[in-house]
Amino acid sequence: MIDSEIDNLKGFMPKHEGIALTKWSEKFSSIGPIMEIGSYCGKSAIYLSKGAILNDQLVYTIDHHFGSEEHQIKEEYFDSEIFDYKNQRVNTLPLLIKNINKMQVKNIVPIVSNSVDIASKWNAKLGMVFIDGGHSFKAANNDYVSWSTKIKKNGALVIHDIFENPDEGGQAPFEIFQKALKNNFEVYERVDTLACLIKN
Ligand code: SAH
Ligand code: MG
């Protein structure tokens, strides 16, 4: 699987950040499985799977597949290719499955549900959690609170779409990033809007 093939898939993960995801997932999947919040059509999950497979490790990816606020009809990131006109809803699940099959990935486990509902029932400790779900303050904070506690010591928390400058993007991911730094996380590496934090 080559990075330019992954880069052609629909999604919100630029190639330079995707390559960082692969590198970090290789490192931290040696500690435990990977959990992604926000599968969308699988682009970032496939970058993660490429690193995790080297440790024979799984990538769980959660999404209710109804899309975030910005993906809804008439919103900024609406995409008719993932809109189910019959049922009048966004549905990214068919394209997620199609992309997993197209890339012949064997270690992605899609979970179709709300991230917080799954967290309340999830007991296994994780090597890395990647938060890329809803970008409202409430959604991002819920994901941080419910999933950061499930990371093993020396495991990683990765957060996408961090913009220090409010003119460049929403502030919710930056807020949870700062919150993590005040708790027991420290920066391992930063690539553009992606931050990888280690749990102490
Ligand atoms: N990681 C993807 C992009 C994710 S977009 C990529 O790189 O291409 C954010 C996704 O989070 C959307 O598909 C949306 O449906 C999902 N999402 C938002 N809030 C959620 C929640 N509470 N539970 C599960 N999924 C959620
Ligand atoms: Mg994102």
PDB file of C-alpha atoms in Angstrom, residues 24-197:
ATOM      1  CA  TRP A  24       3.231   6.941  15.313  1.00  0.00           C
ATOM      2  CA  SER A  25       0.894   3.972  14.944  1.00  0.00           C
ATOM      3  CA  GLU A  26       3.887   1.734  14.237  1.00  0.00           C
ATOM      4  CA  LYS A  27       5.582   2.979  17.400  1.00  0.00           C
ATOM      5  CA  PHE A  28       2.601   2.938  19.763  1.00  0.00           C
ATOM      6  CA  SER A  29       0.833  -0.195  18.502  1.00  0.00           C
ATOM      7  CA  SER A  30       3.708  -2.102  20.090  1.00  0.00           C
ATOM      8  CA  ILE A  31       2.074  -1.053  23.401  1.00  0.00           C
ATOM      9  CA  GLY A  32      -1.531  -1.893  22.522  1.00  0.00           C
ATOM     10  CA  PRO A  33      -4.295  -1.543  19.918  1.00  0.00           C
ATOM     11  CA  ILE A  34      -5.179   1.751  18.232  1.00  0.00           C
ATOM     12  CA  MET A  35      -8.542   3.494  18.645  1.00  0.00           C
ATOM     13  CA  GLU A  36      -9.714   6.156  16.199  1.00  0.00           C
ATOM     14  CA  ILE A  37     -12.683   8.443  16.849  1.00  0.00           C
ATOM     15  CA  GLY A  38     -14.079   9.662  13.499  1.00  0.00           C
ATOM     16  CA  SER A  39     -13.667   7.126  10.691  1.00  0.00           C
ATOM     17  CA  TYR A  40     -15.457   9.113   7.965  1.00  0.00           C
ATOM     18  CA  CYS A  41     -14.466   7.185   4.790  1.00  0.00           C
ATOM     19  CA  GLY A  42     -11.412   5.482   6.270  1.00  0.00           C
ATOM     20  CA  LYS A  43      -8.550   7.630   5.026  1.00  0.00           C
ATOM     21  CA  SER A  44      -6.853   8.211   8.396  1.00  0.00           C
ATOM     22  CA  ALA A  45      -7.714   4.681   9.603  1.00  0.00           C
ATOM     23  CA  ILE A  46      -5.870   3.267   6.593  1.00  0.00           C
ATOM     24  CA  TYR A  47      -2.776   5.379   7.371  1.00  0.00           C
ATOM     25  CA  LEU A  48      -2.991   4.048  10.948  1.00  0.00           C
ATOM     26  CA  SER A  49      -3.451   0.453   9.804  1.00  0.00           C
ATOM     27  CA  LYS A  50      -0.275   0.634   7.751  1.00  0.00           C
ATOM     28  CA  GLY A  51       1.776   1.248  10.922  1.00  0.00           C
ATOM     29  CA  ALA A  52      -0.189  -1.087  13.202  1.00  0.00           C
ATOM     30  CA  ILE A  53       0.022  -4.090  10.855  1.00  0.00           C
ATOM     31  CA  LEU A  54       3.793  -4.117  11.394  1.00  0.00           C
ATOM     32  CA  ASN A  55       3.068  -5.126  15.010  1.00  0.00           C
ATOM     33  CA  ASP A  56       0.176  -7.390  13.968  1.00  0.00           C
ATOM     34  CA  GLN A  57      -2.113  -4.974  15.827  1.00  0.00           C
ATOM     35  CA  LEU A  58      -5.722  -3.820  15.275  1.00  0.00           C
ATOM     36  CA  VAL A  59      -7.110  -0.359  14.520  1.00  0.00           C
ATOM     37  CA  TYR A  60     -10.614   0.136  15.925  1.00  0.00           C
ATOM     38  CA  THR A  61     -12.432   3.048  14.325  1.00  0.00           C
ATOM     39  CA  ILE A  62     -15.666   4.531  15.652  1.00  0.00           C
ATOM     40  CA  ASP A  63     -18.182   6.625  13.728  1.00  0.00           C
ATOM     41  CA  HIS A  64     -21.975   6.810  13.766  1.00  0.00           C
ATOM     42  CA  HIS A  65     -21.585   7.658  10.052  1.00  0.00           C
ATOM     43  CA  PHE A  66     -24.181  10.426  10.184  1.00  0.00           C
ATOM     44  CA  GLY A  67     -21.395  12.983   9.643  1.00  0.00           C
ATOM     45  CA  SER A  68     -20.405  15.975  11.751  1.00  0.00           C
ATOM     46  CA  GLU A  69     -22.222  19.317  11.708  1.00  0.00           C
ATOM     47  CA  GLU A  70     -20.077  20.632   8.834  1.00  0.00           C
ATOM     48  CA  HIS A  71     -20.919  17.621   6.618  1.00  0.00           C
ATOM     49  CA  GLN A  72     -24.685  18.148   6.682  1.00  0.00           C
ATOM     50  CA  ILE A  73     -26.696  19.384   3.709  1.00  0.00           C
ATOM     51  CA  LYS A  74     -25.989  23.085   2.911  1.00  0.00           C
ATOM     52  CA  GLU A  75     -22.971  23.125   5.287  1.00  0.00           C
ATOM     53  CA  GLU A  76     -19.351  23.870   4.321  1.00  0.00           C
ATOM     54  CA  TYR A  77     -18.150  20.274   3.839  1.00  0.00           C
ATOM     55  CA  PHE A  78     -21.334  18.736   2.409  1.00  0.00           C
ATOM     56  CA  ASP A  79     -20.491  16.081  -0.197  1.00  0.00           C
ATOM     57  CA  SER A  80     -23.263  14.646  -2.366  1.00  0.00           C
ATOM     58  CA  GLU A  81     -21.258  11.422  -2.901  1.00  0.00           C
ATOM     59  CA  ILE A  82     -21.809  10.436   0.724  1.00  0.00           C
ATOM     60  CA  PHE A  83     -25.407  11.636   0.966  1.00  0.00           C
ATOM     61  CA  ASP A  84     -28.103   8.972   0.939  1.00  0.00           C
ATOM     62  CA  TYR A  85     -30.871  10.826  -0.910  1.00  0.00           C
ATOM     63  CA  LYS A  86     -33.418   8.059  -0.362  1.00  0.00           C
ATOM     64  CA  ASN A  87     -33.088   8.253   3.401  1.00  0.00           C
ATOM     65  CA  GLN A  88     -32.130  11.957   3.428  1.00  0.00           C
ATOM     66  CA  ARG A  89     -29.017  11.443   5.548  1.00  0.00           C
ATOM     67  CA  VAL A  90     -25.251  11.481   5.364  1.00  0.00           C
ATOM     68  CA  ASN A  91     -23.955   7.899   5.353  1.00  0.00           C
ATOM     69  CA  THR A  92     -20.196   7.373   5.114  1.00  0.00           C
ATOM     70  CA  LEU A  93     -20.297   3.672   6.037  1.00  0.00           C
ATOM     71  CA  PRO A  94     -20.578   2.299   2.445  1.00  0.00           C
ATOM     72  CA  LEU A  95     -17.486   4.238   1.335  1.00  0.00           C
ATOM     73  CA  LEU A  96     -15.568   3.197   4.472  1.00  0.00           C
ATOM     74  CA  ILE A  97     -16.205  -0.478   3.656  1.00  0.00           C
ATOM     75  CA  LYS A  98     -15.395   0.083  -0.024  1.00  0.00           C
ATOM     76  CA  ASN A  99     -12.069   1.755   0.824  1.00  0.00           C
ATOM     77  CA  ILE A 100     -11.070  -0.969   3.305  1.00  0.00           C
ATOM     78  CA  ASN A 101     -11.709  -3.591   0.625  1.00  0.00           C
ATOM     79  CA  LYS A 102     -10.038  -1.575  -2.131  1.00  0.00           C
ATOM     80  CA  MET A 103      -6.853  -1.166  -0.078  1.00  0.00           C
ATOM     81  CA  GLN A 104      -7.043  -4.825   1.077  1.00  0.00           C
ATOM     82  CA  VAL A 105      -6.634  -3.826   4.699  1.00  0.00           C
ATOM     83  CA  LYS A 106      -7.022  -6.671   7.213  1.00  0.00           C
ATOM     84  CA  ASN A 107      -6.589  -4.969  10.592  1.00  0.00           C
ATOM     85  CA  ILE A 108      -9.315  -2.290  10.725  1.00  0.00           C
ATOM     86  CA  VAL A 109     -12.348  -2.963  12.928  1.00  0.00           C
ATOM     87  CA  PRO A 110     -15.178  -0.486  12.179  1.00  0.00           C
ATOM     88  CA  ILE A 111     -17.521   0.300  15.061  1.00  0.00           C
ATOM     89  CA  VAL A 112     -20.775   1.980  14.027  1.00  0.00           C
ATOM     90  CA  SER A 113     -21.928   3.947  17.043  1.00  0.00           C
ATOM     91  CA  ASN A 114     -21.556   7.111  19.068  1.00  0.00           C
ATOM     92  CA  SER A 115     -18.054   7.387  20.536  1.00  0.00           C
ATOM     93  CA  VAL A 116     -19.227   8.173  24.072  1.00  0.00           C
ATOM     94  CA  ASP A 117     -21.630   5.202  24.157  1.00  0.00           C
ATOM     95  CA  ILE A 118     -18.808   2.847  23.220  1.00  0.00           C
ATOM     96  CA  ALA A 119     -16.376   4.427  25.703  1.00  0.00           C
ATOM     97  CA  SER A 120     -18.705   3.716  28.609  1.00  0.00           C
ATOM     98  CA  LYS A 121     -18.521  -0.007  27.800  1.00  0.00           C
ATOM     99  CA  TRP A 122     -14.891  -0.222  26.647  1.00  0.00           C
ATOM    100  CA  ASN A 123     -12.481  -1.956  29.037  1.00  0.00           C
ATOM    101  CA  ALA A 124      -9.379  -2.834  27.007  1.00  0.00           C
ATOM    102  CA  LYS A 125      -6.379  -0.502  27.464  1.00  0.00           C
ATOM    103  CA  LEU A 126      -5.055   1.083  24.277  1.00  0.00           C
ATOM    104  CA  GLY A 127      -1.631   1.878  22.841  1.00  0.00           C
ATOM    105  CA  MET A 128      -2.868   4.969  21.026  1.00  0.00           C
ATOM    106  CA  VAL A 129      -6.077   7.004  20.753  1.00  0.00           C
ATOM    107  CA  PHE A 130      -6.626   9.290  17.767  1.00  0.00           C
ATOM    108  CA  ILE A 131      -9.320  11.939  18.286  1.00  0.00           C
ATOM    109  CA  ASP A 132     -10.764  13.272  15.006  1.00  0.00           C
ATOM    110  CA  GLY A 133     -14.528  13.219  15.650  1.00  0.00           C
ATOM    111  CA  GLY A 134     -17.000  16.034  16.290  1.00  0.00           C
ATOM    112  CA  HIS A 135     -15.430  19.485  16.519  1.00  0.00           C
ATOM    113  CA  SER A 136     -17.898  21.194  18.855  1.00  0.00           C
ATOM    114  CA  PHE A 137     -16.427  21.916  22.317  1.00  0.00           C
ATOM    115  CA  LYS A 138     -18.815  19.410  23.835  1.00  0.00           C
ATOM    116  CA  ALA A 139     -18.007  16.608  21.371  1.00  0.00           C
ATOM    117  CA  ALA A 140     -14.231  17.087  21.525  1.00  0.00           C
ATOM    118  CA  ASN A 141     -14.247  17.344  25.303  1.00  0.00           C
ATOM    119  CA  ASN A 142     -16.442  14.238  25.648  1.00  0.00           C
ATOM    120  CA  ASP A 143     -14.016  12.305  23.465  1.00  0.00           C
ATOM    121  CA  TYR A 144     -11.037  13.530  25.470  1.00  0.00           C
ATOM    122  CA  VAL A 145     -12.630  12.756  28.836  1.00  0.00           C
ATOM    123  CA  SER A 146     -13.975   9.348  27.858  1.00  0.00           C
ATOM    124  CA  TRP A 147     -11.005   8.016  25.881  1.00  0.00           C
ATOM    125  CA  SER A 148      -7.810   9.524  27.347  1.00  0.00           C
ATOM    126  CA  THR A 149      -8.203   7.413  30.497  1.00  0.00           C
ATOM    127  CA  LYS A 150      -8.064   4.232  28.416  1.00  0.00           C
ATOM    128  CA  ILE A 151      -4.532   4.823  27.126  1.00  0.00           C
ATOM    129  CA  LYS A 152      -1.743   2.746  28.682  1.00  0.00           C
ATOM    130  CA  LYS A 153       1.230   4.440  30.332  1.00  0.00           C
ATOM    131  CA  ASN A 154       3.729   5.469  27.620  1.00  0.00           C
ATOM    132  CA  GLY A 155       0.937   5.176  25.053  1.00  0.00           C
ATOM    133  CA  ALA A 156      -0.128   8.087  22.851  1.00  0.00           C
ATOM    134  CA  LEU A 157      -2.991  10.529  22.443  1.00  0.00           C
ATOM    135  CA  VAL A 158      -3.124  12.037  18.951  1.00  0.00           C
ATOM    136  CA  ILE A 159      -5.346  15.047  18.232  1.00  0.00           C
ATOM    137  CA  HIS A 160      -6.127  16.431  14.764  1.00  0.00           C
ATOM    138  CA  ASP A 161      -7.103  19.930  13.585  1.00  0.00           C
ATOM    139  CA  ILE A 162      -5.240  21.927  16.217  1.00  0.00           C
ATOM    140  CA  PHE A 163      -5.256  25.628  15.326  1.00  0.00           C
ATOM    141  CA  GLU A 164      -3.658  28.040  17.789  1.00  0.00           C
ATOM    142  CA  ASN A 165      -5.025  30.927  15.720  1.00  0.00           C
ATOM    143  CA  PRO A 166      -8.867  31.130  15.797  1.00  0.00           C
ATOM    144  CA  ASP A 167      -8.828  32.695  12.301  1.00  0.00           C
ATOM    145  CA  GLU A 168      -7.498  29.406  10.913  1.00  0.00           C
ATOM    146  CA  GLY A 169      -9.967  27.007  12.482  1.00  0.00           C
ATOM    147  CA  GLY A 170     -12.227  25.955  15.354  1.00  0.00           C
ATOM    148  CA  GLN A 171     -10.714  25.939  18.826  1.00  0.00           C
ATOM    149  CA  ALA A 172     -12.125  22.735  20.336  1.00  0.00           C
ATOM    150  CA  PRO A 173      -9.219  20.442  19.372  1.00  0.00           C
ATOM    151  CA  PHE A 174      -6.736  23.069  20.652  1.00  0.00           C
ATOM    152  CA  GLU A 175      -8.659  23.240  23.942  1.00  0.00           C
ATOM    153  CA  ILE A 176      -8.439  19.504  24.575  1.00  0.00           C
ATOM    154  CA  PHE A 177      -4.774  19.588  23.550  1.00  0.00           C
ATOM    155  CA  GLN A 178      -4.123  22.212  26.254  1.00  0.00           C
ATOM    156  CA  LYS A 179      -6.186  20.239  28.742  1.00  0.00           C
ATOM    157  CA  ALA A 180      -4.123  17.115  28.070  1.00  0.00           C
ATOM    158  CA  LEU A 181      -0.902  19.079  28.675  1.00  0.00           C
ATOM    159  CA  LYS A 182      -2.248  20.139  32.074  1.00  0.00           C
ATOM    160  CA  ASN A 183      -2.957  16.510  32.874  1.00  0.00           C
ATOM    161  CA  ASN A 184      -0.429  13.722  32.509  1.00  0.00           C
ATOM    162  CA  PHE A 185       0.416  14.134  28.817  1.00  0.00           C
ATOM    163  CA  GLU A 186       3.413  15.753  27.149  1.00  0.00           C
ATOM    164  CA  VAL A 187       4.166  16.518  23.498  1.00  0.00           C
ATOM    165  CA  TYR A 188       6.018  13.746  21.694  1.00  0.00           C
ATOM    166  CA  GLU A 189       5.873  15.251  18.216  1.00  0.00           C
ATOM    167  CA  ARG A 190       3.896  17.809  16.237  1.00  0.00           C
ATOM    168  CA  VAL A 191       3.230  17.685  12.485  1.00  0.00           C
ATOM    169  CA  ASP A 192       1.235  20.671  11.245  1.00  0.00           C
ATOM    170  CA  THR A 193      -2.263  20.433  12.844  1.00  0.00           C
ATOM    171  CA  LEU A 194      -1.585  16.979  14.326  1.00  0.00           C
ATOM    172  CA  ALA A 195      -0.145  16.562  17.805  1.00  0.00           C
ATOM    173  CA  CYS A 196       1.087  13.324  19.316  1.00  0.00           C
ATOM    174  CA  LEU A 197       1.212  13.334  23.117  1.00  0.00           C
TER     175      LEU A 197
END
